[in-house]
Structures are given as C-alpha cells and as structure tokens.
C-alpha cells in the first residue's frame, strides 16, 4: 500500500514539474517625459508559458518617498491561450523636476515538492518550506520630469452658480464654485473669500473623484453664503494651473460680483414728523419692514429656538423640516458644519438627489440616529 502511495506521489510531482511555468516580465510607461505632479501610467506584466498554477506573485512597489507617490490603479490575472497573464497597473506622481527611475522587484514563490507531499498525505509539518522563493529584478523605467511653475496640473473648467444679485438685508446670498476635469485635485486648496463687514459661511470642499490614467477625474465643489446689512462686492479670485493639453499656465477665474442689498428701514426713516395720521397701508408696511429686520437679524445670528424641545438635535430637526428648497437645506447643513451631511450635500451638488422631501428625510435620520 505504501509503495502504491509513493508511486502516486512521484507521478503527481513529475506531472507538476512537467507543467512547471517559466515566466517573462515586461514593463512600460505611457510617456517618456512628464511634468511635476502629472499622472504617469506604469504597467507591469508577468506572462507565463502555461497556466502558472504553481506560482504566487508578491509585487509591492514603494508607494511614497521624497521623489514620488504611486497609487494602485488595477490588478488582474487572466488566461490567454491557456497561459496565465498577471498585470499590475499604477499611477505615479513625481514631486520635483528630475530624471526619475522606477526600480522595482517581484518575489516569485513556487510551490515545492514538500508542499505537494504535505497536501496529498495530509501532514502538518511546520519544518518544511512550502515555497521556493526567487527575487526578480524588473527592468528600470526612466522618465524626465519638467517644471511647470504651478503645483496644480491637469485640464479643468469652472462653473459658478449664484443667487439673484439683489437681496434683502441679512438674507443669505449663495455662491457655488464647481471645478470639473482631471489632474492632481489634491493640490486644489479651499477658496478663502473672507471680507470685512460681511459674514461669510464657507463649506469644506466636497470632492467626487476617481483615479484615471490622467490623474483624478471628477468634480470639486465649494459653497458659500454671505450675509450683510448693506451692498458688498465679492473680489476676483484666481486659481492658476498648468494646462496639460496646451502645456501653458492658465487660470480659473471668479470674476468680481457686486451684490446689492436692500437696507433695513429705521424708525426715523419710516415716521413723518409733520404728519399726525397714518394710513393702514403705511402701518402695515411699517410692521412688515420691522418683522423683516428682526427676521434678518435672527438669521445673521444663526440662533433658532425650538418650541418642542431644548435639545440640539431636535432644534436642528425642526429647522430642516421648515426649509422650503434644496438650496436652503444645503446652506442649513453647511452652517452646522457637520461632516456627516457630506454625502447628502454631494448628492445635491451632483443632482443625484433632487427631492427635497427625500433630502430632509435623510438629514433627519442622520441627526436622530446620533
């Protein structure tokens, strides 16, 4: 019986050896020259002479150092004409002008005779090595990296959305900045639009990005609300970047915006000292403007009191339920500066969430789950 078993093991080992897979590594990049912070596509392929069943590949390039950062892009193994092909793809970003070299190695681990015998015989012997490991030095990829004059590189466009330029005193004026395109969005900093005499509420930028061969693709959105008692001007703001397609420096520009504010009426302006009688219409208008002023003042202070509860979450829930538009809801969530609302804000920005009732429901659920 033992003799038959040994013959079977020997036959199995010989069978594996007969189909033992030799392999060939190839490397490539999508460009020989690139700019600082420009996306570089790197591809590493291991092609076997057969199905490569005995081999395990360990390939872990250094992903961050003083010269570059590397992001995994794709990894897959498939059979082509009954031969194994393992492919590894990465996107690299070089941090400074230089001639950069990507020097990597892979560890090829092949199942050995002891491992096969242990599997067939059911032995659990930790003294046996399961693999024969071989380090393979891969070909070097060299790329010349050039300076751009800007940390931001790619291809971008900007879209500005704003309220009507005539607003009432203390009523928020909303502004949305949306940047679309592809490039190193990580270098895109928050926009600072602080102004004297104007209360500015700014949302942290919301990003919806995916890694591609050209860097990160998607949209970057930042929203603002401005509250003032008199007219104000939002100054021009420029974001410089190096355009990947034209190889020139360009700018995304927010043009100056003049906002007219209807001043809140004062008592001295509403009363006519020479007249001792007033019409009901005039009195009604006067009351309206007083209420407008008080409402605006409360909005400016951003303090609301709930009649139902003194808890913070219940107050916020009531405010959410009282909003009458997606813009109003977005600004309320922004003013509360809670990161848990980021998914809702992103969905609204991208028009993925267009139902006010559904948006309210999601927001209320988040705060009541706390």
PDB file of N, CA and C in Angstrom, residues 13 16-23 48 50 52-58 84 107-116 129-135:
ATOM      1  N   UNK A  13       4.121  14.656  -8.588  1.00  0.00           N
ATOM      2  CA  UNK A  13       5.197  15.634  -8.593  1.00  0.00           C
ATOM      3  C   UNK A  13       5.769  15.791  -9.993  1.00  0.00           C
ATOM      4  N   UNK A  16       3.419  17.836 -12.102  1.00  0.00           N
ATOM      5  CA  UNK A  16       3.545  19.269 -11.821  1.00  0.00           C
ATOM      6  C   UNK A  16       4.809  19.831 -12.436  1.00  0.00           C
ATOM      7  N   UNK A  17       5.907  19.094 -12.315  1.00  0.00           N
ATOM      8  CA  UNK A  17       7.167  19.581 -12.869  1.00  0.00           C
ATOM      9  C   UNK A  17       7.101  19.692 -14.381  1.00  0.00           C
ATOM     10  N   UNK A  18       6.363  18.764 -14.989  1.00  0.00           N
ATOM     11  CA  UNK A  18       6.253  18.797 -16.442  1.00  0.00           C
ATOM     12  C   UNK A  18       5.549  20.062 -16.907  1.00  0.00           C
ATOM     13  N   UNK A  19       4.635  20.546 -16.051  1.00  0.00           N
ATOM     14  CA  UNK A  19       3.892  21.751 -16.415  1.00  0.00           C
ATOM     15  C   UNK A  19       4.400  22.984 -15.662  1.00  0.00           C
ATOM     16  N   UNK A  20       5.587  22.849 -15.043  1.00  0.00           N
ATOM     17  CA  UNK A  20       6.110  23.986 -14.283  1.00  0.00           C
ATOM     18  C   UNK A  20       6.215  25.202 -15.190  1.00  0.00           C
ATOM     19  N   UNK A  21       5.804  26.346 -14.664  1.00  0.00           N
ATOM     20  CA  UNK A  21       5.670  27.543 -15.500  1.00  0.00           C
ATOM     21  C   UNK A  21       6.914  28.395 -15.447  1.00  0.00           C
ATOM     22  N   UNK A  22       7.521  28.598 -16.587  1.00  0.00           N
ATOM     23  CA  UNK A  22       8.509  29.661 -16.727  1.00  0.00           C
ATOM     24  C   UNK A  22       7.742  30.940 -17.004  1.00  0.00           C
ATOM     25  N   UNK A  23       8.363  32.093 -16.818  1.00  0.00           N
ATOM     26  CA  UNK A  23       7.654  33.363 -16.936  1.00  0.00           C
ATOM     27  C   UNK A  23       8.574  34.445 -17.484  1.00  0.00           C
ATOM     28  N   UNK A  48       3.259  33.870 -18.267  1.00  0.00           N
ATOM     29  CA  UNK A  48       3.754  32.514 -18.034  1.00  0.00           C
ATOM     30  C   UNK A  48       3.678  31.699 -19.321  1.00  0.00           C
ATOM     31  N   UNK A  50       2.637  28.646 -19.261  1.00  0.00           N
ATOM     32  CA  UNK A  50       1.477  27.774 -19.109  1.00  0.00           C
ATOM     33  C   UNK A  50       0.505  28.426 -18.135  1.00  0.00           C
ATOM     34  N   UNK A  52       0.579  28.539 -15.005  1.00  0.00           N
ATOM     35  CA  UNK A  52       1.244  29.125 -13.838  1.00  0.00           C
ATOM     36  C   UNK A  52       0.630  28.745 -12.511  1.00  0.00           C
ATOM     37  N   UNK A  53       0.110  27.503 -12.419  1.00  0.00           N
ATOM     38  CA  UNK A  53      -0.615  27.095 -11.213  1.00  0.00           C
ATOM     39  C   UNK A  53       0.265  26.999  -9.980  1.00  0.00           C
ATOM     40  N   UNK A  54       1.565  26.773 -10.163  1.00  0.00           N
ATOM     41  CA  UNK A  54       2.456  26.586  -9.016  1.00  0.00           C
ATOM     42  C   UNK A  54       2.998  27.893  -8.455  1.00  0.00           C
ATOM     43  N   UNK A  55       2.704  29.015  -9.107  1.00  0.00           N
ATOM     44  CA  UNK A  55       3.349  30.269  -8.734  1.00  0.00           C
ATOM     45  C   UNK A  55       2.409  31.231  -8.006  1.00  0.00           C
ATOM     46  N   UNK A  56       2.975  31.884  -7.013  1.00  0.00           N
ATOM     47  CA  UNK A  56       2.342  33.020  -6.353  1.00  0.00           C
ATOM     48  C   UNK A  56       3.267  34.221  -6.518  1.00  0.00           C
ATOM     49  N   UNK A  57       2.689  35.378  -6.881  1.00  0.00           N
ATOM     50  CA  UNK A  57       3.495  36.590  -7.090  1.00  0.00           C
ATOM     51  C   UNK A  57       3.256  37.577  -5.950  1.00  0.00           C
ATOM     52  N   UNK A  58       4.353  38.063  -5.389  1.00  0.00           N
ATOM     53  CA  UNK A  58       4.270  39.165  -4.427  1.00  0.00           C
ATOM     54  C   UNK A  58       4.951  40.378  -5.064  1.00  0.00           C
ATOM     55  N   UNK A  84      -1.240  31.848 -18.288  1.00  0.00           N
ATOM     56  CA  UNK A  84      -1.523  32.851 -17.263  1.00  0.00           C
ATOM     57  C   UNK A  84      -0.819  34.165 -17.577  1.00  0.00           C
ATOM     58  N   UNK A 107       8.673  39.146  -6.053  1.00  0.00           N
ATOM     59  CA  UNK A 107       9.032  37.894  -5.405  1.00  0.00           C
ATOM     60  C   UNK A 107       8.164  36.780  -5.996  1.00  0.00           C
ATOM     61  N   UNK A 108       8.817  35.830  -6.680  1.00  0.00           N
ATOM     62  CA  UNK A 108       8.115  34.711  -7.306  1.00  0.00           C
ATOM     63  C   UNK A 108       8.211  33.505  -6.369  1.00  0.00           C
ATOM     64  N   UNK A 109       7.066  33.036  -5.883  1.00  0.00           N
ATOM     65  CA  UNK A 109       7.038  31.927  -4.923  1.00  0.00           C
ATOM     66  C   UNK A 109       6.414  30.705  -5.606  1.00  0.00           C
ATOM     67  N   UNK A 110       7.241  29.656  -5.764  1.00  0.00           N
ATOM     68  CA  UNK A 110       6.808  28.439  -6.443  1.00  0.00           C
ATOM     69  C   UNK A 110       6.616  27.308  -5.434  1.00  0.00           C
ATOM     70  N   UNK A 111       5.469  26.650  -5.510  1.00  0.00           N
ATOM     71  CA  UNK A 111       5.188  25.527  -4.621  1.00  0.00           C
ATOM     72  C   UNK A 111       6.225  24.420  -4.841  1.00  0.00           C
ATOM     73  N   UNK A 112       6.789  23.857  -3.736  1.00  0.00           N
ATOM     74  CA  UNK A 112       7.836  22.844  -3.868  1.00  0.00           C
ATOM     75  C   UNK A 112       7.311  21.429  -3.596  1.00  0.00           C
ATOM     76  N   UNK A 113       8.197  20.462  -3.707  1.00  0.00           N
ATOM     77  CA  UNK A 113       7.827  19.049  -3.541  1.00  0.00           C
ATOM     78  C   UNK A 113       7.239  18.776  -2.165  1.00  0.00           C
ATOM     79  N   UNK A 114       7.844  19.362  -1.119  1.00  0.00           N
ATOM     80  CA  UNK A 114       7.368  19.114   0.247  1.00  0.00           C
ATOM     81  C   UNK A 114       5.928  19.572   0.425  1.00  0.00           C
ATOM     82  N   UNK A 115       5.602  20.702  -0.194  1.00  0.00           N
ATOM     83  CA  UNK A 115       4.248  21.217  -0.070  1.00  0.00           C
ATOM     84  C   UNK A 115       3.244  20.272  -0.708  1.00  0.00           C
ATOM     85  N   UNK A 116       3.608  19.705  -1.875  1.00  0.00           N
ATOM     86  CA  UNK A 116       2.720  18.768  -2.562  1.00  0.00           C
ATOM     87  C   UNK A 116       2.520  17.515  -1.713  1.00  0.00           C
ATOM     88  N   UNK A 129       9.568  23.948   4.186  1.00  0.00           N
ATOM     89  CA  UNK A 129       9.283  25.183   3.459  1.00  0.00           C
ATOM     90  C   UNK A 129       8.252  24.883   2.383  1.00  0.00           C
ATOM     91  N   UNK A 130       7.189  25.707   2.309  1.00  0.00           N
ATOM     92  CA  UNK A 130       6.113  25.478   1.351  1.00  0.00           C
ATOM     93  C   UNK A 130       6.455  25.991  -0.039  1.00  0.00           C
ATOM     94  N   UNK A 131       7.390  26.967  -0.136  1.00  0.00           N
ATOM     95  CA  UNK A 131       7.674  27.602  -1.416  1.00  0.00           C
ATOM     96  C   UNK A 131       9.178  27.702  -1.655  1.00  0.00           C
ATOM     97  N   UNK A 132       9.496  27.773  -2.934  1.00  0.00           N
ATOM     98  CA  UNK A 132      10.828  28.188  -3.351  1.00  0.00           C
ATOM     99  C   UNK A 132      10.701  29.631  -3.829  1.00  0.00           C
ATOM    100  N   UNK A 133      11.289  30.571  -3.134  1.00  0.00           N
ATOM    101  CA  UNK A 133      11.117  31.997  -3.424  1.00  0.00           C
ATOM    102  C   UNK A 133      12.297  32.531  -4.223  1.00  0.00           C
ATOM    103  N   UNK A 134      11.982  33.288  -5.284  1.00  0.00           N
ATOM    104  CA  UNK A 134      13.006  33.890  -6.130  1.00  0.00           C
ATOM    105  C   UNK A 134      12.701  35.369  -6.327  1.00  0.00           C
ATOM    106  N   UNK A 135      13.678  36.230  -6.032  1.00  0.00           N
ATOM    107  CA  UNK A 135      13.509  37.663  -6.275  1.00  0.00           C
ATOM    108  C   UNK A 135      13.884  37.977  -7.721  1.00  0.00           C
TER     109      UNK A 135
END
